[in-house]
CSV table of N, CA and C in Angstrom, one decimal:
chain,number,residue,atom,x,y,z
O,13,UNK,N,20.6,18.7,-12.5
O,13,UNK,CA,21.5,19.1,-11.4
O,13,UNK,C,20.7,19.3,-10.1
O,14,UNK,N,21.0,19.3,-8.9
O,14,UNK,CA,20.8,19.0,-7.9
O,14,UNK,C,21.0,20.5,-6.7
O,15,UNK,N,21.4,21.4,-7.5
O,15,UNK,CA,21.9,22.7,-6.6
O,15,UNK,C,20.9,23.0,-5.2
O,16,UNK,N,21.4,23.3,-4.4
O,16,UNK,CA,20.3,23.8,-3.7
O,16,UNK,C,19.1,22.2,-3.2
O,17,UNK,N,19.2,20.8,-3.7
O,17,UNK,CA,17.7,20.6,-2.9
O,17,UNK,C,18.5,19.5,-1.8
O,18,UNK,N,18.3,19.6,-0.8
O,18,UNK,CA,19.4,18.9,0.2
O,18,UNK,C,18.5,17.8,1.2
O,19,UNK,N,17.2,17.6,0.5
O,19,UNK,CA,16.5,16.0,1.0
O,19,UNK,C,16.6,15.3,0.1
O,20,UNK,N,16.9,13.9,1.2
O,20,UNK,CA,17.2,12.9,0.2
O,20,UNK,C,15.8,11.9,0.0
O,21,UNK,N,15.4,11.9,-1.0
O,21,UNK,CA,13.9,11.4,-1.5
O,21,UNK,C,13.7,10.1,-1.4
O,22,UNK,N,14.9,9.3,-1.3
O,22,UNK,CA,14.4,7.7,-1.0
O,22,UNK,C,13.3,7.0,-2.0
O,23,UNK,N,13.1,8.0,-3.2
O,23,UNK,CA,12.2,7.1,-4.4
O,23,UNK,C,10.8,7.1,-3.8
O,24,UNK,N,10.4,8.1,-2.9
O,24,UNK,CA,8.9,8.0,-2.2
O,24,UNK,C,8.5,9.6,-2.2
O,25,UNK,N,7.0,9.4,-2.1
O,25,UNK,CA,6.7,10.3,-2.0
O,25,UNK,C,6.5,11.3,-0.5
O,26,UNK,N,6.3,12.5,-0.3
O,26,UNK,CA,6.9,13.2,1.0
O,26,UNK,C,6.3,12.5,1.7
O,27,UNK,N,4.8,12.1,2.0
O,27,UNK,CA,4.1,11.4,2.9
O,27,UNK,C,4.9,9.7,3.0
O,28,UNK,N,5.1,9.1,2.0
O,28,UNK,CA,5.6,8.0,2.4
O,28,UNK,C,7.2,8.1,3.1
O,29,UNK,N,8.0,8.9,2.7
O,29,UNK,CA,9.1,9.5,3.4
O,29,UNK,C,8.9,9.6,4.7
O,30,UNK,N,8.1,10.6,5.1
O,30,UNK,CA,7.8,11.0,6.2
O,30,UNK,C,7.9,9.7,7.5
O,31,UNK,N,6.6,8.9,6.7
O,31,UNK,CA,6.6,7.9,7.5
O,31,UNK,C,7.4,6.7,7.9
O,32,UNK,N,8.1,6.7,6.9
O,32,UNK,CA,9.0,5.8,6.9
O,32,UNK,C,10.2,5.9,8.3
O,33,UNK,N,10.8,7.5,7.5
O,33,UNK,CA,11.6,7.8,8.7
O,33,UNK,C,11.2,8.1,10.1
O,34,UNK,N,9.6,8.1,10.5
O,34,UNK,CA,9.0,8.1,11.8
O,34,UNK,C,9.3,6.8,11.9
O,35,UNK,N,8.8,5.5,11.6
O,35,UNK,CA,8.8,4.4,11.8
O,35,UNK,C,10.2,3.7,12.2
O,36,UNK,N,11.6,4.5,11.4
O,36,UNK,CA,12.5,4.2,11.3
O,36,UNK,C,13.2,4.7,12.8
O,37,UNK,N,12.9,6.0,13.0
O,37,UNK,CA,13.4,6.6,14.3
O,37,UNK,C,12.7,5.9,15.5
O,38,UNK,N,11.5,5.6,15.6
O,38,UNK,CA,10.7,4.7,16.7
O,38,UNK,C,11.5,3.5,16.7
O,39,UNK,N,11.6,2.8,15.8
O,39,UNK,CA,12.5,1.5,16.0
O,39,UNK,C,14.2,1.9,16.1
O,40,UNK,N,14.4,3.0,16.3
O,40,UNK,CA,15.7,2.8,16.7
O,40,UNK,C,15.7,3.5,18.1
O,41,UNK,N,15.1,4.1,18.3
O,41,UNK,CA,15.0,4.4,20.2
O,41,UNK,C,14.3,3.2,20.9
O,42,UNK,N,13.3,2.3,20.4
O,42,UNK,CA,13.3,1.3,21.0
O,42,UNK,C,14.3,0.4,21.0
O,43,UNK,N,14.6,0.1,20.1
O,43,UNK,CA,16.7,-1.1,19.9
O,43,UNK,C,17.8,-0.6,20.0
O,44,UNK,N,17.8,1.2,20.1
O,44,UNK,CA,19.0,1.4,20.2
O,44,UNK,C,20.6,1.2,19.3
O,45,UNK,N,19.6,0.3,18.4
O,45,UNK,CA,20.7,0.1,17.0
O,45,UNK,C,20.2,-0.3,16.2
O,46,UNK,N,20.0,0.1,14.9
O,46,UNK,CA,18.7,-0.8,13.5
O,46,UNK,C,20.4,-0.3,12.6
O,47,UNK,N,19.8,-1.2,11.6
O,47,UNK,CA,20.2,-2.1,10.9
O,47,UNK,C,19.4,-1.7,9.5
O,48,UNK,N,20.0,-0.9,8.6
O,48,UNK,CA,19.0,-0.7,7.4
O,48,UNK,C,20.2,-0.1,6.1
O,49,UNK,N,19.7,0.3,4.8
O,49,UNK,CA,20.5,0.4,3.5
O,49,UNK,C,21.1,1.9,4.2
O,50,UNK,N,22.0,2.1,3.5
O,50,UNK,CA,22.8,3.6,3.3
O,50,UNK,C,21.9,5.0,3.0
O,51,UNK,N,21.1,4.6,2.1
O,51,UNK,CA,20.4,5.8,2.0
O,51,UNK,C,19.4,6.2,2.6
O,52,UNK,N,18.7,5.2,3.5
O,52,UNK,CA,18.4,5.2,4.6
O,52,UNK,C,18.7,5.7,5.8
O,53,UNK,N,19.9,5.6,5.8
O,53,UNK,CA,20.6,5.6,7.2
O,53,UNK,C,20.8,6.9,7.1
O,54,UNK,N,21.4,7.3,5.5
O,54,UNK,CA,22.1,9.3,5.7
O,54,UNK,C,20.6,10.0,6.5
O,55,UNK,N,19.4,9.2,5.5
O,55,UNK,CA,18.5,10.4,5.8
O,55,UNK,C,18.0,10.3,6.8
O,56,UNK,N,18.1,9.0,7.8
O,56,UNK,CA,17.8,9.0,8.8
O,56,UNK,C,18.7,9.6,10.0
O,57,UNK,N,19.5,9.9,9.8
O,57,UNK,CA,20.8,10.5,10.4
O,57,UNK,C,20.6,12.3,10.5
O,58,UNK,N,20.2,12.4,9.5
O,58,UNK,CA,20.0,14.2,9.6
O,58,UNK,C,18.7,14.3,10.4
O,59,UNK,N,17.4,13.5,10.0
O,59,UNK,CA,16.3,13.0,10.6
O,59,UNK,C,15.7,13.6,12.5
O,60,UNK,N,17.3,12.2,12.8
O,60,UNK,CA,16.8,11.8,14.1
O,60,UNK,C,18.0,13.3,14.8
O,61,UNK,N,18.5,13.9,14.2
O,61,UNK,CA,19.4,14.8,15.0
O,61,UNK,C,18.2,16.1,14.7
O,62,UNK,N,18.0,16.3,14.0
O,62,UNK,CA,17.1,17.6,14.3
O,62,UNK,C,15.8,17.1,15.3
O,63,UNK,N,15.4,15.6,15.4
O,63,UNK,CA,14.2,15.4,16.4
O,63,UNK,C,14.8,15.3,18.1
O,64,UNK,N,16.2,15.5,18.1
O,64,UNK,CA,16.8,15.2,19.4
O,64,UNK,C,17.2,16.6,19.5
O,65,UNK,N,17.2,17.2,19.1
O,65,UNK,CA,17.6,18.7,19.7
O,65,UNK,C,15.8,19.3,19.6
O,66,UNK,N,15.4,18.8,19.0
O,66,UNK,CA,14.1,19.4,19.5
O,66,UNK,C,13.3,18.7,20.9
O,67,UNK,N,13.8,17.1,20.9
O,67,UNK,CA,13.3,16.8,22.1
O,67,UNK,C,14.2,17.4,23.2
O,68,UNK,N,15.3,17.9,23.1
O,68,UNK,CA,16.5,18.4,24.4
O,68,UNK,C,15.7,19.9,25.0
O,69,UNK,N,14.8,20.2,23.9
O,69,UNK,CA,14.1,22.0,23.8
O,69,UNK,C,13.3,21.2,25.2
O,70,UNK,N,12.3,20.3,24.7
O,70,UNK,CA,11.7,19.9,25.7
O,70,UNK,C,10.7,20.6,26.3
O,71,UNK,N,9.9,21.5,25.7
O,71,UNK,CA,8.8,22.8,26.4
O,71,UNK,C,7.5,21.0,26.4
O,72,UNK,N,6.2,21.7,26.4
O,72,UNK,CA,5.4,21.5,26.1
O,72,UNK,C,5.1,21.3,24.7
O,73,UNK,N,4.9,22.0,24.1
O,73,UNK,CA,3.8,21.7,22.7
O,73,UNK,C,5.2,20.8,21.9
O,74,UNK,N,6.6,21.0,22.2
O,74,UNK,CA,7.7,20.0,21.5
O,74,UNK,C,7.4,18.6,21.9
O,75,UNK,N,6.8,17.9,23.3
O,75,UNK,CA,6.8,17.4,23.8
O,75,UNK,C,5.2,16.5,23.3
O,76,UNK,N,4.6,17.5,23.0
O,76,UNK,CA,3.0,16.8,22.0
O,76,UNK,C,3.1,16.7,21.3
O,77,UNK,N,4.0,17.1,20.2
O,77,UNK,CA,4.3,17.1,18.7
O,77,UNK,C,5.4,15.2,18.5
O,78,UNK,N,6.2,15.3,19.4
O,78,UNK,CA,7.1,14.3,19.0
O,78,UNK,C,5.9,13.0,19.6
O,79,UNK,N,5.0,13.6,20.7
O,79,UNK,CA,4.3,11.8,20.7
O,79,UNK,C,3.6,11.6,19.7
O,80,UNK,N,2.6,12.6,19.0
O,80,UNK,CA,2.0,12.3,18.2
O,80,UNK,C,2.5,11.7,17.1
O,81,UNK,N,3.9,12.3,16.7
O,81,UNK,CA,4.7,11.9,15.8
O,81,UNK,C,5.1,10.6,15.3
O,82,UNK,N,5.7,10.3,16.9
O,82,UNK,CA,6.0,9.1,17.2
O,82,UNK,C,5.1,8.0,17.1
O,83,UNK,N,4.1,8.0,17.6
O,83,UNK,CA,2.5,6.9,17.5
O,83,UNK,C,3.1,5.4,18.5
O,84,UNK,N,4.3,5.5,19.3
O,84,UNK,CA,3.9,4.7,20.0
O,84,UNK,C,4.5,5.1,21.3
O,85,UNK,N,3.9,5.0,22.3
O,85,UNK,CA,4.2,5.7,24.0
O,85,UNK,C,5.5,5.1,24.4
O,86,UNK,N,5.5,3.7,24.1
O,86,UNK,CA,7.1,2.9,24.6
O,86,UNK,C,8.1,3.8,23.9
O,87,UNK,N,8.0,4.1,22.8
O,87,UNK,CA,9.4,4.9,22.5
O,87,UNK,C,9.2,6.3,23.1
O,88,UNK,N,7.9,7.0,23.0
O,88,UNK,CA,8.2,8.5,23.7
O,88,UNK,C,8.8,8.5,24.8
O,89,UNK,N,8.1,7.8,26.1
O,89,UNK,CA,9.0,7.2,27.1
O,89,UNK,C,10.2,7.1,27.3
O,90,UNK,N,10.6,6.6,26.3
O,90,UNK,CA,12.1,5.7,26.3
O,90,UNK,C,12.8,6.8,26.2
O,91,UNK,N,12.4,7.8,25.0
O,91,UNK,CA,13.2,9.4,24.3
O,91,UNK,C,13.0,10.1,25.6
O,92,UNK,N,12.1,10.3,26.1
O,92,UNK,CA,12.5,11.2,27.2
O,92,UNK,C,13.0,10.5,28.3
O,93,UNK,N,13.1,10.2,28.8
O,93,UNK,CA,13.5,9.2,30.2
O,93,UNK,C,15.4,8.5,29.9
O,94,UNK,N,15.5,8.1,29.1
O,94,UNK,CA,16.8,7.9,29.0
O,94,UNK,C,17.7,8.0,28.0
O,95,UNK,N,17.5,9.0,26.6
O,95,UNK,CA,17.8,9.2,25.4
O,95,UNK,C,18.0,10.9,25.9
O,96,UNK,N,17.1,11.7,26.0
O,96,UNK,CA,17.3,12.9,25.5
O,96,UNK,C,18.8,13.5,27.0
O,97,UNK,N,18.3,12.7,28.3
O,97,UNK,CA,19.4,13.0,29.4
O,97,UNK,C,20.6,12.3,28.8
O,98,UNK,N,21.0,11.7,27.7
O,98,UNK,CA,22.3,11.5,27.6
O,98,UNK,C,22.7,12.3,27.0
O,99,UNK,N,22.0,12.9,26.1
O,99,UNK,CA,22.4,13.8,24.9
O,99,UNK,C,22.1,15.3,25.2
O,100,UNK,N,21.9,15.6,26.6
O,100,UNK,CA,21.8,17.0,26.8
O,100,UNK,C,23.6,17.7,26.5
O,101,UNK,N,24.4,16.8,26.8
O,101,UNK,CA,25.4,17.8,27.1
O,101,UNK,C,26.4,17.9,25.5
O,102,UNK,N,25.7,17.2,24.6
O,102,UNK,CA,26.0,17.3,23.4
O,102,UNK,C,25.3,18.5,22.2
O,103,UNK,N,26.3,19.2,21.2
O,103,UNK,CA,25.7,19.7,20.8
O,103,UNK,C,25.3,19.4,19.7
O,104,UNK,N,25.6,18.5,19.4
O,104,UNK,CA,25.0,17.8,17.8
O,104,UNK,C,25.5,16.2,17.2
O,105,UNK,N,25.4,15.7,16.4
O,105,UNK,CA,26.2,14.5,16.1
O,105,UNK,C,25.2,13.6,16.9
O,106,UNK,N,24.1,12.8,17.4
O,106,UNK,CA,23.7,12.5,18.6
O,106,UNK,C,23.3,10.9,17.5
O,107,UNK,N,23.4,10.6,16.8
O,107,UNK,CA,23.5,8.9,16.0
O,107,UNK,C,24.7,8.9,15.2
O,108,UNK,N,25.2,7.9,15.1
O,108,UNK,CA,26.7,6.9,14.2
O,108,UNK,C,25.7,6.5,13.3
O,109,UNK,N,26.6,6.6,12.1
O,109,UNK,CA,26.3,5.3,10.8
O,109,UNK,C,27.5,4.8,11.1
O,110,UNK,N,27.3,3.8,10.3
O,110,UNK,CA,28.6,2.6,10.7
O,110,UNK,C,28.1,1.7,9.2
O,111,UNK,N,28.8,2.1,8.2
O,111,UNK,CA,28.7,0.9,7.0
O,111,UNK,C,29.7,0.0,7.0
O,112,UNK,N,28.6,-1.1,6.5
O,112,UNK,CA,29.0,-2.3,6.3
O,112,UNK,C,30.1,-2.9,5.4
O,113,UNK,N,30.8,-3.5,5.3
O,113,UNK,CA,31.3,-3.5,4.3
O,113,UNK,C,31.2,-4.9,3.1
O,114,UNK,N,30.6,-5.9,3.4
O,114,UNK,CA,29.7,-6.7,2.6
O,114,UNK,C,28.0,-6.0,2.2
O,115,UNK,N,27.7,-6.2,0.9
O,115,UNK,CA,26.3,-6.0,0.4
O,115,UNK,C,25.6,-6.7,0.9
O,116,UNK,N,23.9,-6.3,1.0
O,116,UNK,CA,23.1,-7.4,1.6
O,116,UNK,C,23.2,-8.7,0.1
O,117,UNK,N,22.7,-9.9,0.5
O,117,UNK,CA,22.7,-11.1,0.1
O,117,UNK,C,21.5,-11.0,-0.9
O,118,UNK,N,21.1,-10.7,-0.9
O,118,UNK,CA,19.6,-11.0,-1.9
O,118,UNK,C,20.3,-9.7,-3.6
O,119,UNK,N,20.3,-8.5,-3.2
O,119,UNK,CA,20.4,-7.4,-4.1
O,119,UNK,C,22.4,-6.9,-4.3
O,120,UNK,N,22.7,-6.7,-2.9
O,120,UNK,CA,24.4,-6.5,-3.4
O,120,UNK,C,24.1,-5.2,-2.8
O,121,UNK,N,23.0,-4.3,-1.9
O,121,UNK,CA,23.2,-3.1,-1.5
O,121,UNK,C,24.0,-2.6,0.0
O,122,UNK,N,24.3,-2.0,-0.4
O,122,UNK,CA,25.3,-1.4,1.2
O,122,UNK,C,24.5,-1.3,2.6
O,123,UNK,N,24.6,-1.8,3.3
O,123,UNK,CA,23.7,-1.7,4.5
O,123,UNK,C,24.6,-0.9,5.1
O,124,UNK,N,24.0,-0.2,6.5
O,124,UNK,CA,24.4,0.3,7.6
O,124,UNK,C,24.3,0.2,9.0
O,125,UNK,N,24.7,0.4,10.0
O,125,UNK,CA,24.2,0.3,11.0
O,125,UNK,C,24.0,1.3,11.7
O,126,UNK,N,22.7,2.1,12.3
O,126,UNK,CA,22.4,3.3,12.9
O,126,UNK,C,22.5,3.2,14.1
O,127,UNK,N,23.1,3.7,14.7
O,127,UNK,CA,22.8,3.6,16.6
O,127,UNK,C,23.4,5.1,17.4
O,128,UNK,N,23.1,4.8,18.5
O,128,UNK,CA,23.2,6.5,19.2
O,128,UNK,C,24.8,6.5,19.3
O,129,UNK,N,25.1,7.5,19.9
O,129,UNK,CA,26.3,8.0,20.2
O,129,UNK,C,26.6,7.8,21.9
């Protein structure tokens, strides 16, 4: 049973998780819309809304933590300069999933589409 543990593990371990969904959030503030499986996208979804209310905090040491995080300056940029001023006046909800309704071609899995709000 499952009571109580509310991350979704994606078959990896925390460190590979971790990075994944960095990697996954950097490519979607740089495109603005990715393209990846369902179980991906939920966890990416809870993910990138707690990293957008922390970038809306916006102090200092929030502001060191998310570049380091991040590892590439084109997307920190991007999140601060034209991502986090759109989503100041929101209080939550700040990415869409959008599923697919064909499986990918190779396996038969549900894809989604992530993009902002």
């Amino acid at each position: 049973m499952r009571h109580g543990n509310k991350v979704i593990k994606l078959g990896r371990t925390k460190s590979h998780r971790k990075a994944t969904l960095n990697n996954l959030f950097c490519a979607l503030i740089l495109n603005e819309s990715i393209k990846t499986t369902k179980g991906k996208a939920r966890a990416l979804k809870r993910f990138v809304d707690k990293e957008i209310a922390r970038a809306i905090k916006g102090d200092l040491n929030t502001r060191r933590k998310l570049k380091s995080e991040l590892g590439s300056s084109k997307a920190y940029y991007k999140l601060f300069e034209t991502i986090v001023p759109q989503c100041k006046d929101r209080s939550g909800g700040y990415v869409r999933v959008v599923d697919l309704s064909t499986g990918r071609r190779g396996d038969g899995t549900v894809e989604s589409i992530v993009e902002f709000v």
